PDB file of C-alpha atoms and ligand atoms in Angstrom:
ATOM      1  CA  MET A 111      -0.464   7.232  15.413  1.00  0.00           C
ATOM      2  CA  ASP A 112       2.428   4.555  15.623  1.00  0.00           C
ATOM      3  CA  LYS A 113       5.541   3.963  13.063  1.00  0.00           C
ATOM      4  CA  ILE A 114       5.414   4.261   9.248  1.00  0.00           C
ATOM      5  CA  GLU A 115       4.176   0.823   8.539  1.00  0.00           C
ATOM      6  CA  HIS A 116       4.963   1.001   4.865  1.00  0.00           C
ATOM      7  CA  ILE A 117       5.397   3.245   1.921  1.00  0.00           C
ATOM      8  CA  GLY A 118       3.216   2.294  -1.004  1.00  0.00           C
ATOM      9  CA  ILE A 119       4.577   2.938  -4.600  1.00  0.00           C
ATOM     10  CA  ALA A 120       2.434   2.835  -7.682  1.00  0.00           C
ATOM     11  CA  VAL A 121       4.016   0.838 -10.662  1.00  0.00           C
ATOM     12  CA  LYS A 122       2.996  -0.001 -14.102  1.00  0.00           C
ATOM     13  CA  ASN A 123       4.346  -3.368 -14.305  1.00  0.00           C
ATOM     14  CA  LEU A 124       4.304  -5.684 -11.106  1.00  0.00           C
ATOM     15  CA  GLU A 125       6.560  -8.362 -12.186  1.00  0.00           C
ATOM     16  CA  ALA A 126       9.308  -5.983 -13.807  1.00  0.00           C
ATOM     17  CA  SER A 127       8.968  -4.005 -10.595  1.00  0.00           C
ATOM     18  CA  ASN A 128       9.299  -7.015  -8.261  1.00  0.00           C
ATOM     19  CA  GLN A 129      12.785  -7.723  -9.944  1.00  0.00           C
ATOM     20  CA  LEU A 130      13.709  -4.028  -9.420  1.00  0.00           C
ATOM     21  CA  PHE A 131      13.353  -3.888  -5.819  1.00  0.00           C
ATOM     22  CA  ALA A 132      14.643  -7.318  -5.171  1.00  0.00           C
ATOM     23  CA  LYS A 133      17.642  -6.294  -6.400  1.00  0.00           C
ATOM     24  CA  LEU A 134      17.513  -2.815  -4.867  1.00  0.00           C
ATOM     25  CA  LEU A 135      16.696  -4.330  -1.227  1.00  0.00           C
ATOM     26  CA  GLY A 136      18.465  -7.387  -1.623  1.00  0.00           C
ATOM     27  CA  VAL A 137      15.711  -9.374  -0.795  1.00  0.00           C
ATOM     28  CA  PRO A 138      12.503 -10.840  -2.982  1.00  0.00           C
ATOM     29  CA  PRO A 139       8.758  -9.853  -1.847  1.00  0.00           C
ATOM     30  CA  TYR A 140       7.703 -11.795   0.894  1.00  0.00           C
ATOM     31  CA  LYS A 141       4.127 -11.848  -0.396  1.00  0.00           C
ATOM     32  CA  MET A 142       2.064 -10.828  -3.085  1.00  0.00           C
ATOM     33  CA  GLU A 143      -1.647 -10.308  -2.921  1.00  0.00           C
ATOM     34  CA  GLU A 144      -4.712  -9.174  -5.221  1.00  0.00           C
ATOM     35  CA  VAL A 145      -7.310  -7.006  -3.441  1.00  0.00           C
ATOM     36  CA  ALA A 146     -10.097  -7.147  -5.969  1.00  0.00           C
ATOM     37  CA  SER A 147     -12.241  -4.699  -4.499  1.00  0.00           C
ATOM     38  CA  GLU A 148      -9.512  -1.951  -4.913  1.00  0.00           C
ATOM     39  CA  GLY A 149      -8.521  -3.465  -8.589  1.00  0.00           C
ATOM     40  CA  VAL A 150      -4.816  -3.535  -7.366  1.00  0.00           C
ATOM     41  CA  ARG A 151      -2.404  -6.430  -7.239  1.00  0.00           C
ATOM     42  CA  THR A 152       0.416  -5.715  -4.657  1.00  0.00           C
ATOM     43  CA  SER A 153       3.679  -7.165  -3.260  1.00  0.00           C
ATOM     44  CA  PHE A 154       5.478  -6.605  -0.173  1.00  0.00           C
ATOM     45  CA  PHE A 155       9.061  -6.115   0.590  1.00  0.00           C
ATOM     46  CA  GLU A 156      10.595  -5.918   3.970  1.00  0.00           C
ATOM     47  CA  SER A 157      13.612  -3.642   4.638  1.00  0.00           C
ATOM     48  CA  GLY A 158      14.959  -4.054   7.743  1.00  0.00           C
ATOM     49  CA  PRO A 159      12.059  -2.959  10.051  1.00  0.00           C
ATOM     50  CA  ASN A 160       9.929  -0.914   7.248  1.00  0.00           C
ATOM     51  CA  LYS A 161       7.995  -2.128   4.603  1.00  0.00           C
ATOM     52  CA  VAL A 162       7.490  -1.214   0.795  1.00  0.00           C
ATOM     53  CA  GLU A 163       4.099  -1.949  -1.023  1.00  0.00           C
ATOM     54  CA  LEU A 164       4.368  -2.120  -4.605  1.00  0.00           C
ATOM     55  CA  LEU A 165       0.900  -1.600  -6.327  1.00  0.00           C
ATOM     56  CA  GLU A 166      -0.134  -2.142  -9.881  1.00  0.00           C
ATOM     57  CA  ALA A 167      -3.580  -1.554 -11.249  1.00  0.00           C
ATOM     58  CA  THR A 168      -5.937  -4.336 -12.414  1.00  0.00           C
ATOM     59  CA  SER A 169      -8.394  -2.404 -14.084  1.00  0.00           C
ATOM     60  CA  ALA A 170      -8.861   0.826 -15.956  1.00  0.00           C
ATOM     61  CA  ASP A 171     -11.022   2.570 -12.862  1.00  0.00           C
ATOM     62  CA  SER A 172      -8.581   1.495 -10.370  1.00  0.00           C
ATOM     63  CA  PRO A 173      -7.519   4.289  -7.905  1.00  0.00           C
ATOM     64  CA  ILE A 174      -4.234   3.217  -8.962  1.00  0.00           C
ATOM     65  CA  ALA A 175      -4.603   3.484 -12.747  1.00  0.00           C
ATOM     66  CA  LYS A 176      -6.080   6.802 -12.229  1.00  0.00           C
ATOM     67  CA  PHE A 177      -3.085   8.031 -10.251  1.00  0.00           C
ATOM     68  CA  LEU A 178      -0.612   6.494 -12.907  1.00  0.00           C
ATOM     69  CA  GLU A 179      -2.477   8.396 -15.500  1.00  0.00           C
ATOM     70  CA  LYS A 180      -2.294  11.871 -13.594  1.00  0.00           C
ATOM     71  CA  ARG A 181       1.056  11.502 -11.994  1.00  0.00           C
ATOM     72  CA  GLY A 182       3.012   8.461 -13.476  1.00  0.00           C
ATOM     73  CA  GLU A 183       4.910   5.822 -11.366  1.00  0.00           C
ATOM     74  CA  GLY A 184       5.930   6.939  -7.861  1.00  0.00           C
ATOM     75  CA  ILE A 185       5.564   7.079  -4.136  1.00  0.00           C
ATOM     76  CA  HIS A 186       1.557   6.782  -3.809  1.00  0.00           C
ATOM     77  CA  HIS A 187       0.811   6.740  -0.287  1.00  0.00           C
ATOM     78  CA  ILE A 188       2.632   6.661   3.460  1.00  0.00           C
ATOM     79  CA  ALA A 189       1.023   3.870   5.972  1.00  0.00           C
ATOM     80  CA  PHE A 190       1.197   4.470   9.659  1.00  0.00           C
ATOM     81  CA  ALA A 191       0.386   1.644  12.144  1.00  0.00           C
ATOM     82  CA  VAL A 192      -2.321   2.526  14.506  1.00  0.00           C
ATOM     83  CA  GLU A 193      -3.518   0.137  17.379  1.00  0.00           C
ATOM     84  CA  ASP A 194      -7.230   1.245  17.108  1.00  0.00           C
ATOM     85  CA  ILE A 195      -8.219   2.432  13.569  1.00  0.00           C
ATOM     86  CA  VAL A 196     -11.664   3.100  14.489  1.00  0.00           C
ATOM     87  CA  SER A 197     -10.755   5.619  17.594  1.00  0.00           C
ATOM     88  CA  GLU A 198      -7.896   7.133  15.548  1.00  0.00           C
ATOM     89  CA  LEU A 199     -10.270   8.043  12.778  1.00  0.00           C
ATOM     90  CA  ALA A 200     -12.774   9.339  15.037  1.00  0.00           C
ATOM     91  CA  ARG A 201      -9.690  11.858  16.373  1.00  0.00           C
ATOM     92  CA  LEU A 202      -8.517  12.672  13.079  1.00  0.00           C
ATOM     93  CA  LYS A 203     -11.991  13.665  11.806  1.00  0.00           C
ATOM     94  CA  LYS A 204     -12.420  16.078  14.954  1.00  0.00           C
ATOM     95  CA  GLU A 205      -9.135  17.515  14.050  1.00  0.00           C
ATOM     96  CA  GLY A 206     -10.898  18.190  10.881  1.00  0.00           C
ATOM     97  CA  PHE A 207      -9.040  15.898   8.214  1.00  0.00           C
ATOM     98  CA  GLN A 208     -11.194  14.780   5.474  1.00  0.00           C
ATOM     99  CA  LEU A 209     -11.499  10.682   5.631  1.00  0.00           C
ATOM    100  CA  LEU A 210     -11.917   8.722   2.596  1.00  0.00           C
ATOM    101  CA  ASN A 211     -13.236   5.830   4.511  1.00  0.00           C
ATOM    102  CA  GLU A 212     -15.099   6.676   7.432  1.00  0.00           C
ATOM    103  CA  ILE A 213     -15.284   2.901   7.984  1.00  0.00           C
ATOM    104  CA  PRO A 214     -11.915   0.815   7.835  1.00  0.00           C
ATOM    105  CA  LYS A 215     -12.256  -1.717   5.106  1.00  0.00           C
ATOM    106  CA  LYS A 216     -10.131  -4.906   4.770  1.00  0.00           C
ATOM    107  CA  GLY A 217      -6.844  -3.914   3.011  1.00  0.00           C
ATOM    108  CA  ALA A 218      -3.509  -5.975   1.788  1.00  0.00           C
ATOM    109  CA  ASP A 219      -1.519  -7.782   4.059  1.00  0.00           C
ATOM    110  CA  ASN A 220      -3.898  -8.772   6.690  1.00  0.00           C
ATOM    111  CA  LYS A 221      -4.885  -5.316   7.714  1.00  0.00           C
ATOM    112  CA  LEU A 222      -7.801  -3.084   8.112  1.00  0.00           C
ATOM    113  CA  VAL A 223      -7.131   0.347   6.445  1.00  0.00           C
ATOM    114  CA  ALA A 224      -8.534   3.750   5.567  1.00  0.00           C
ATOM    115  CA  PHE A 225      -7.221   6.764   3.758  1.00  0.00           C
ATOM    116  CA  LEU A 226      -7.097  10.391   4.327  1.00  0.00           C
ATOM    117  CA  HIS A 227      -7.910  12.687   1.451  1.00  0.00           C
ATOM    118  CA  PRO A 228      -4.378  14.132   0.039  1.00  0.00           C
ATOM    119  CA  LYS A 229      -5.784  17.615  -0.069  1.00  0.00           C
ATOM    120  CA  GLY A 230      -5.732  17.949   3.831  1.00  0.00           C
ATOM    121  CA  THR A 231      -2.245  16.510   4.137  1.00  0.00           C
ATOM    122  CA  ASN A 232      -0.063  18.461   1.947  1.00  0.00           C
ATOM    123  CA  GLY A 233      -0.656  16.108  -1.029  1.00  0.00           C
ATOM    124  CA  VAL A 234       0.488  13.183   0.413  1.00  0.00           C
ATOM    125  CA  LEU A 235      -2.541  10.161   0.700  1.00  0.00           C
ATOM    126  CA  VAL A 236      -2.206   8.864   4.274  1.00  0.00           C
ATOM    127  CA  GLU A 237      -3.163   5.408   4.846  1.00  0.00           C
ATOM    128  CA  LEU A 238      -3.834   4.386   8.499  1.00  0.00           C
ATOM    129  CA  CYS A 239      -3.618   0.397   9.109  1.00  0.00           C
ATOM    130  CA  GLN A 240      -4.309  -2.003  11.953  1.00  0.00           C
ATOM    131  CA  GLU A 241      -3.008  -5.396  12.010  1.00  0.00           C
ATOM    132  CA  ILE A 242      -6.098  -7.845  12.107  1.00  0.00           C
ATOM    133  CA  LYS A 243      -5.229 -10.097  15.004  1.00  0.00           C
ATOM    134  CA  ALA A 244      -6.239 -13.682  14.673  1.00  0.00           C
ATOM    135  CA  LYS A 245      -9.213 -14.398  16.858  1.00  0.00           C
ATOM    136  CA  GLU A 246      -8.706 -16.831  19.234  1.00  0.00           C
ATOM    137  CA  GLY A 247     -11.135 -20.183  19.539  1.00  0.00           C
ATOM    138  CA  ARG A 248     -11.570 -20.065  16.150  1.00  0.00           C
TER     139      ARG A 248
HETATM  140 ZN1   ZN B1143      -0.639   0.667   1.649  1.00  0.00          ZN
END
């Protein structure tokens, strides 16, 4: 695994939290994106070499809605950058980690992502993400 790519924070109201984090970090979000398959709207901030992702639920059965219901607003996941998500998932599976996604899926911010079950990682939801590189010759 590589560096921490971003920290994901679950919020109730993305607009309000965008303003709050813009004040906190001194920069506006560089991107906002809806991931319909996950039932979330996200925004991304840069803070030096690191990123913060804010996540708001767009439906009542979204994982973020469930998280907010159970735990309230706060840190939702930590994402690590990986070079090769498929081989990293295979390695972690072999090590006994429980994968929430056996097959990486397309996440926000042009990434292939997969999650590990927080039960096996001291209660921390861990995301792996691999940058999707633009294919040449398209
Ligand atoms: Zn994330």
